[in-house]
Short mmCIF file of C-alpha atoms in Angstrom, two decimals:
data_model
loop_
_atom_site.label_atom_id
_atom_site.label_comp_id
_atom_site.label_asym_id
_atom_site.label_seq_id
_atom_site.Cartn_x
_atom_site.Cartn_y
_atom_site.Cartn_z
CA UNK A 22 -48.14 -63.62 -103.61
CA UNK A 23 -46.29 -62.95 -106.79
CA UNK A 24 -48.82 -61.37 -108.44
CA UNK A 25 -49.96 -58.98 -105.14
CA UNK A 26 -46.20 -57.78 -104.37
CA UNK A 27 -45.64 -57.29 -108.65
CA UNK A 28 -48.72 -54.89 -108.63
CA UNK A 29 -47.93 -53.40 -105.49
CA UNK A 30 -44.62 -52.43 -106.99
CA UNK A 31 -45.74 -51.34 -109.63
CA UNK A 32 -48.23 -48.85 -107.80
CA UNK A 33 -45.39 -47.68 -106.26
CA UNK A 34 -43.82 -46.55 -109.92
CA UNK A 35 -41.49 -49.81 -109.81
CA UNK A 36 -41.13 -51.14 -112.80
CA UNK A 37 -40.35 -55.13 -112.14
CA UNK A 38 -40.61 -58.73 -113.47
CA UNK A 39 -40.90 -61.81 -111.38
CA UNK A 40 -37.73 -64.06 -112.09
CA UNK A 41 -38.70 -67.73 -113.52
CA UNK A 42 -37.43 -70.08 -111.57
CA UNK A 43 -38.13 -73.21 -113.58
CA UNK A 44 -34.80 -73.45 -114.52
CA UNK A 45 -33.57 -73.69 -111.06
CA UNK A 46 -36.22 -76.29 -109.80
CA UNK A 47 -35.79 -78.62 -112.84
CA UNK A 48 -31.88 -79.15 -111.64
CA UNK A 49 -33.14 -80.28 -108.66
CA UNK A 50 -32.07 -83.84 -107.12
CA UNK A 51 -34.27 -86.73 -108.50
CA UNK A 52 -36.03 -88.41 -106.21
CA UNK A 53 -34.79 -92.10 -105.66
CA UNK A 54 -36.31 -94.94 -106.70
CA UNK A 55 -38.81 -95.66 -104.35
CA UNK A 56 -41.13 -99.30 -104.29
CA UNK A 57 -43.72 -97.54 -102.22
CA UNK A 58 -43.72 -94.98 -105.14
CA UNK A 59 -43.84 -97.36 -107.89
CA UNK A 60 -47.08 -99.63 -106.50
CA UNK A 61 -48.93 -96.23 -105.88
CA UNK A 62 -48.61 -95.56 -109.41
CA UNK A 63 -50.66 -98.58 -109.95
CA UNK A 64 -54.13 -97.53 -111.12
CA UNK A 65 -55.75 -100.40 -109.50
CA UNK A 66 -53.47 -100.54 -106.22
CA UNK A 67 -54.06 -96.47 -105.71
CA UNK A 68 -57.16 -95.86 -107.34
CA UNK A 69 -57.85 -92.21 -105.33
CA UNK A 70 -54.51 -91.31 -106.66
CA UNK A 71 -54.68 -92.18 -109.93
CA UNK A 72 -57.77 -90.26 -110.00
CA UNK A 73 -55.70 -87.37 -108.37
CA UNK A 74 -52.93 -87.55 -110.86
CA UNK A 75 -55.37 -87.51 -113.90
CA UNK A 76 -57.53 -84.46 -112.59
CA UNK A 77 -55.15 -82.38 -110.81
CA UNK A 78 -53.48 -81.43 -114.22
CA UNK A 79 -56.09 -79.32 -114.93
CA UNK A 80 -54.95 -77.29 -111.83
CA UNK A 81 -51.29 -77.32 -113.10
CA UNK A 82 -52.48 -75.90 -116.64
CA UNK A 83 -54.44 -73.32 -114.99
CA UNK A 84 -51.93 -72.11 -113.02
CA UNK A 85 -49.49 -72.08 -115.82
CA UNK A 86 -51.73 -70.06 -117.15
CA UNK A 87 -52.45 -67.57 -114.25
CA UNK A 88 -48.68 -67.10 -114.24
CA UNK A 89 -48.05 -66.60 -118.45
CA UNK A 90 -51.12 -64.45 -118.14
CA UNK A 91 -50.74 -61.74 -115.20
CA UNK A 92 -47.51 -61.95 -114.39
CA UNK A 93 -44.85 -60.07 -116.20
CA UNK A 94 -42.11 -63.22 -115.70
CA UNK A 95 -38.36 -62.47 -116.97
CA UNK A 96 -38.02 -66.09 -118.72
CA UNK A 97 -34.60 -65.08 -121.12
CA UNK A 98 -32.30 -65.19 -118.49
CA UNK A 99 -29.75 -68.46 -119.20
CA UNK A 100 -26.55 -67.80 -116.77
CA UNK A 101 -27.27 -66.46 -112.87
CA UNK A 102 -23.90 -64.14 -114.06
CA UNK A 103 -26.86 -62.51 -117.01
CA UNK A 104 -29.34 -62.45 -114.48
CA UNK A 105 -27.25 -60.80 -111.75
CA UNK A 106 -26.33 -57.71 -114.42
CA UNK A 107 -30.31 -57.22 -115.74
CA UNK A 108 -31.84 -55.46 -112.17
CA UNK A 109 -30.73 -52.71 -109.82
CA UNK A 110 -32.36 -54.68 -106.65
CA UNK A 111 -33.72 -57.93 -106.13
CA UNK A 112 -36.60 -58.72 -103.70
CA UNK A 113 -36.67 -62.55 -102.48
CA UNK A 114 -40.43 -62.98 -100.80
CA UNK A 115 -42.92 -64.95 -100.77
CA UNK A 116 -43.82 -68.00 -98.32
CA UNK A 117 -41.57 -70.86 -97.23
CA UNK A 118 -38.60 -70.36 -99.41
CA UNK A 119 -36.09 -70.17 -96.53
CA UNK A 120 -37.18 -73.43 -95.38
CA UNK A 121 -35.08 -75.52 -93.66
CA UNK A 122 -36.81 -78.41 -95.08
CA UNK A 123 -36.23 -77.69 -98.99
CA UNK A 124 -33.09 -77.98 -100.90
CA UNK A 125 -31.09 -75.43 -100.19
CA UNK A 126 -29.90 -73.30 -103.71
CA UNK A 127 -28.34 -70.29 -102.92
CA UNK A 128 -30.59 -68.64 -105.64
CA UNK A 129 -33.35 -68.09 -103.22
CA UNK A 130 -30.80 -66.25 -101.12
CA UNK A 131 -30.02 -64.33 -104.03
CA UNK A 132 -26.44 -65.42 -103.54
CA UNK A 133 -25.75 -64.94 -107.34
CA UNK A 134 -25.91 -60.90 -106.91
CA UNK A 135 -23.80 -58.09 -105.01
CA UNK A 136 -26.52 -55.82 -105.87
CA UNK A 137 -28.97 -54.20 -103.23
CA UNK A 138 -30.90 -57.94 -102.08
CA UNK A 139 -34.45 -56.69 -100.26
CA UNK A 140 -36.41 -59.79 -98.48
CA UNK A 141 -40.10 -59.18 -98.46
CA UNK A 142 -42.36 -61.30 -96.15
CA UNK A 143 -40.72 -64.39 -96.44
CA UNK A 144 -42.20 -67.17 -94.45
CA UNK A 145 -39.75 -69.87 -92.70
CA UNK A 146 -42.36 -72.03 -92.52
CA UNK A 147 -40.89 -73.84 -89.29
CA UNK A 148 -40.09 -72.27 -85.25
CA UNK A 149 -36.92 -74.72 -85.53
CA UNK A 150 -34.01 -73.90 -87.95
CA UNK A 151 -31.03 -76.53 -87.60
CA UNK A 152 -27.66 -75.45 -87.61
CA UNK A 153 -26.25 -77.10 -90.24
CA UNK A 154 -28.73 -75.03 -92.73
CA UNK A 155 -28.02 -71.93 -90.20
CA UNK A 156 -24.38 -72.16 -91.55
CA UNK A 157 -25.13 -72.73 -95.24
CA UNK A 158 -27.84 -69.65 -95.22
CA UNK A 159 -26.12 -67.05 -92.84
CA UNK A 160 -23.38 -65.92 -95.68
CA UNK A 161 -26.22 -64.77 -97.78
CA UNK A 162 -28.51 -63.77 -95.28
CA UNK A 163 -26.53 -61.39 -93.73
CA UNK A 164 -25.59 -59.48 -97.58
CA UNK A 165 -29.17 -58.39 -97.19
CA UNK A 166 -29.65 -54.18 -96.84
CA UNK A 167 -33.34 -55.01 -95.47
CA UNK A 168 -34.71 -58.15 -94.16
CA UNK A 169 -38.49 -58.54 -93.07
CA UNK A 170 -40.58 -61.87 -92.71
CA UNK A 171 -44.30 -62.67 -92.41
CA UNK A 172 -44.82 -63.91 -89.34
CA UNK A 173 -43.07 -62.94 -85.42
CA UNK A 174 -41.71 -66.56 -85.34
CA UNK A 175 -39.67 -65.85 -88.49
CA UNK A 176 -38.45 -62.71 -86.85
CA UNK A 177 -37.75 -64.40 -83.65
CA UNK A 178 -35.57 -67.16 -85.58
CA UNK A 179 -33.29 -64.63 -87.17
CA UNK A 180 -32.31 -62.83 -84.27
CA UNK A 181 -31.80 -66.26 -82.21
CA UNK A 182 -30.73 -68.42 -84.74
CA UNK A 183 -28.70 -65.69 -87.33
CA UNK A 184 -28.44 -62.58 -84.82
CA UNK A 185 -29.96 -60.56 -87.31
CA UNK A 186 -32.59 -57.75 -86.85
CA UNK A 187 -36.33 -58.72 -89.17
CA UNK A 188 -39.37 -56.24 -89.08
CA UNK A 189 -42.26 -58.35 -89.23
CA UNK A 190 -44.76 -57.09 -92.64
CA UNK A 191 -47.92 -57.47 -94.27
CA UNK A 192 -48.19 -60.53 -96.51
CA UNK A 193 -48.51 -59.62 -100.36
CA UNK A 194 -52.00 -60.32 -100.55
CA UNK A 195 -53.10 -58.06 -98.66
CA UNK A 196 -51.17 -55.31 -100.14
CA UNK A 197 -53.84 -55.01 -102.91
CA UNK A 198 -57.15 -54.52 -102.02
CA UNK A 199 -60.54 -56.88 -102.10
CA UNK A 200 -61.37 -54.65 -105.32
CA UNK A 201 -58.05 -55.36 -107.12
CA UNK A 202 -58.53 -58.99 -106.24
CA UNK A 203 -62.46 -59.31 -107.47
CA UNK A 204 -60.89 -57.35 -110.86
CA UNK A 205 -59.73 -61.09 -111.07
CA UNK A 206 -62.88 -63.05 -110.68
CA UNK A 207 -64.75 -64.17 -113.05
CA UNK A 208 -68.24 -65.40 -110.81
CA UNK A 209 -71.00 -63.01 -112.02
CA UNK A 210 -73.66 -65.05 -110.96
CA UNK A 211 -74.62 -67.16 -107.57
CA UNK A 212 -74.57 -70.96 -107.09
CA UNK A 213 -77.61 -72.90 -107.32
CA UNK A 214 -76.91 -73.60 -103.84
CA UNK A 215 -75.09 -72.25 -101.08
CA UNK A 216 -71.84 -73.94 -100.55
CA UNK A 217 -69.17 -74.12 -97.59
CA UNK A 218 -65.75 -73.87 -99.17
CA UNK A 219 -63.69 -76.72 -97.82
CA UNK A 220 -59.67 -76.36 -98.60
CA UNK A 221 -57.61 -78.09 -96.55
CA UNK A 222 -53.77 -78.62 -97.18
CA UNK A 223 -53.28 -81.54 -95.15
CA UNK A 224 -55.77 -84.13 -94.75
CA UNK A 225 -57.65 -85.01 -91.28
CA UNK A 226 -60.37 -86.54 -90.92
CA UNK A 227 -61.59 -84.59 -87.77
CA UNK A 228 -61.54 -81.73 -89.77
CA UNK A 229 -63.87 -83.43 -92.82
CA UNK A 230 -65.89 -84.93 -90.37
CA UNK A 231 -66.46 -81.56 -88.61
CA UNK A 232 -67.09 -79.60 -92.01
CA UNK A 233 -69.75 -82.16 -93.31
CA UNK A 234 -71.70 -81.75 -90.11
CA UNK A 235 -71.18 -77.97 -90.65
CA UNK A 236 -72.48 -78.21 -94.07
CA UNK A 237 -76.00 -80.27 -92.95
CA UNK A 238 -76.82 -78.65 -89.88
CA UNK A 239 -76.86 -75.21 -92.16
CA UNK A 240 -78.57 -76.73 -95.17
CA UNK A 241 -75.17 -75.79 -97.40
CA UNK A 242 -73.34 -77.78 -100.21
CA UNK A 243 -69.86 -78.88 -99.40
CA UNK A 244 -67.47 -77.84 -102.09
CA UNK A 245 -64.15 -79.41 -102.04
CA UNK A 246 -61.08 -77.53 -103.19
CA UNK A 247 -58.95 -80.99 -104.05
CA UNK A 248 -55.42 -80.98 -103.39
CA UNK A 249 -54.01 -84.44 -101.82
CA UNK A 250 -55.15 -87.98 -103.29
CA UNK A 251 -56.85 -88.55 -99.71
CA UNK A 252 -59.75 -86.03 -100.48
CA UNK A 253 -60.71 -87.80 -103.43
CA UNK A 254 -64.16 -89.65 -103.10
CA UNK A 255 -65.63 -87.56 -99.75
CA UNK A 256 -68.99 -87.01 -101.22
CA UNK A 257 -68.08 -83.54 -101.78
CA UNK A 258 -68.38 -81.04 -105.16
CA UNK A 259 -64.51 -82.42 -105.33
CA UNK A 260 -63.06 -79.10 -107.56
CA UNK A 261 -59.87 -78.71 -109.56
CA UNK A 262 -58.63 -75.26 -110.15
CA UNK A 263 -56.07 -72.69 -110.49
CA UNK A 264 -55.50 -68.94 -108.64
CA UNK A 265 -58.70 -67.34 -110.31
CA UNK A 266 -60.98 -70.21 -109.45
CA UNK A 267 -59.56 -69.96 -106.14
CA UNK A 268 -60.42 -66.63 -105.64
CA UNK A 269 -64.37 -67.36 -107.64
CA UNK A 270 -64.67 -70.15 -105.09
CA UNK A 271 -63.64 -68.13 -102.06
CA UNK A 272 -66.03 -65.16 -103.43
CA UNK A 273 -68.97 -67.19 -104.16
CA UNK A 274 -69.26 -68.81 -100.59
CA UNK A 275 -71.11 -68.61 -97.58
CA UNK A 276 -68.69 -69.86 -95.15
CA UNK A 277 -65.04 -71.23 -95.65
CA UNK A 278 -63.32 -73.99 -93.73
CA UNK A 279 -59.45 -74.36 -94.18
CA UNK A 280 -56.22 -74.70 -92.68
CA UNK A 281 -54.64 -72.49 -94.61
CA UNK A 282 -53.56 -69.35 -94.11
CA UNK A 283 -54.22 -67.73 -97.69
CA UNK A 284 -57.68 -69.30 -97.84
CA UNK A 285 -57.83 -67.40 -94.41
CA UNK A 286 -56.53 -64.09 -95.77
CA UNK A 287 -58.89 -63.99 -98.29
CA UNK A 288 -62.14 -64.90 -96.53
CA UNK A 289 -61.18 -62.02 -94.82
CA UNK A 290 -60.39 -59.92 -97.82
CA UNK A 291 -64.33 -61.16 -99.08
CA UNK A 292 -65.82 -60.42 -95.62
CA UNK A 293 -66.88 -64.17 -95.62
CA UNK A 294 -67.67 -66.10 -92.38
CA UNK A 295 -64.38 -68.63 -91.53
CA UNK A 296 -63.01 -71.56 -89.53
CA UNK A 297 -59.14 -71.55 -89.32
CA UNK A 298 -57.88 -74.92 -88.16
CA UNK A 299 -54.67 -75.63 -87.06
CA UNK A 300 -52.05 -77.87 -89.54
CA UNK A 301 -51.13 -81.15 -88.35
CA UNK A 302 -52.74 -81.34 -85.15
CA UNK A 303 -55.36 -83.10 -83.61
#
């Protein structure tokens, strides 16, 4: 999403950079000491997540990478005061960072400017927004000259919720089109067998169940994009990967089975056949 509303910005002759955040995440509350934690650290106790932890920092250096790589990231800043002088207008976008269920920073509300504050497709990630967050977020909220979200819930909770006005927008991926997304890719050749993309953010065994029976009755390999301990050890092509070997895996298959609503966006982007199931539900 980064990436897609940077370009698209810049197509529209605005010069940007995407802010670095890292500073602001890494002052983040700790999490507490936690037993439950501490045993599933335990190789032998948690072997699939063990074997998570090792492999999924390959995904973590790849993504690092995506991000030192393509996008043009304003690291220097060291006081929000700095940062607050450097731009004309800030944009806050991108998925769930108005969730109720994050820590709230005011940062993400852009509460450390008066300048012109634009939101772009945010998602709220959530169709109930408790009031005690309502009154920490609605001083910032409201400073904004243009709000829009991604989705009609979103839209619905800030006129309810804040009594504010949202136009409901295009998410950034799909502001750029399938050629300026395959200019990414680096698949120039085909699998030597056909494979049903399995990525599923939360785990269900329904859902694995129903994509291995997919994958036999059509004669395709199951290929596994891994990203919770519990998909370790399916009997799948179990893969590790950043954004462009997202996009290679997406490309390169016949079908796609997720729950989420990228890996949706961009089976559509490929023209590829796809199964959307529904997050945390039966």
């Amino acid at each position: 999403q980064a990436y897609a509303l940077q370009k698209a910005l810049l197509k529209l002759g605005c010069e940007n950079k995407v802010i670095d955040d890292a500073k602001v995440v890494a002052a983040f509350p700790k999490k507490k000491f936690s037993p439950v934690r501490m045993l599933r650290s335990i190789p032998w106790l948690c072997p699939k997540r063990a074997e998570f932890n090792r492999k999924s920092v390959l995904s973590a250096a790849l993504y690092d990478d995506f991000k030192n790589t393509y996008i043009d990231l304003d690291k220097s800043w060291e006081t929000r005061e700095e940062l607050a002088a450097a731009y004309d207008t800030f944009i806050a976008g991108s998925d769930q960072i108005w969730s109720p269920t994050s820590c709230f920073d005011d940062f993400y509300y852009l509460g450390f400017t008066d300048a012109k504050k634009v939101a772009y497709a945010p998602s709220l990630g959530t169709t109930v927004y408790p009031e005690d967050r309502v009154e920490l977020a609605r001083p910032f909220i409201e400073k904004f000259s243009s709000l829009s979200v991604r989705e009609p819930q979103g839209a619905e909770l800030l006129k309810d919720r804040f009594g504010l006005e949202a136009q409901v927008v295009a998410d950034p991926t799909v502001l750029l089109t399938r050629e300026d997304w395959e200019s990414l890719t680096t698949q120039s050749h085909k699998e030597e067998k056909p494979y049903a993309l399995c990525y599923f953010l939360t785990y269900n065994k329904a859902y694995v169940d129903y994509a291995r029976e997919y994958c036999r009755r059509r004669g395709l390999a199951m290929k596994l994009l891994v990203v919770r301990p519990e998909f370790v050890g399916l009997g799948a092509d179990e893969v590790y990967t950043g954004p462009i070997g997202f996009l290679d895996a997406v490309k390169g298959a016949e079908a796609v089975l997720t729950d989420s609503f990228h890996a949706t966006i961009f089976s559509i982007l490929f023209e590829k056949q796809f199964h959307t199931f529904k997050r945390f539900k039966d």
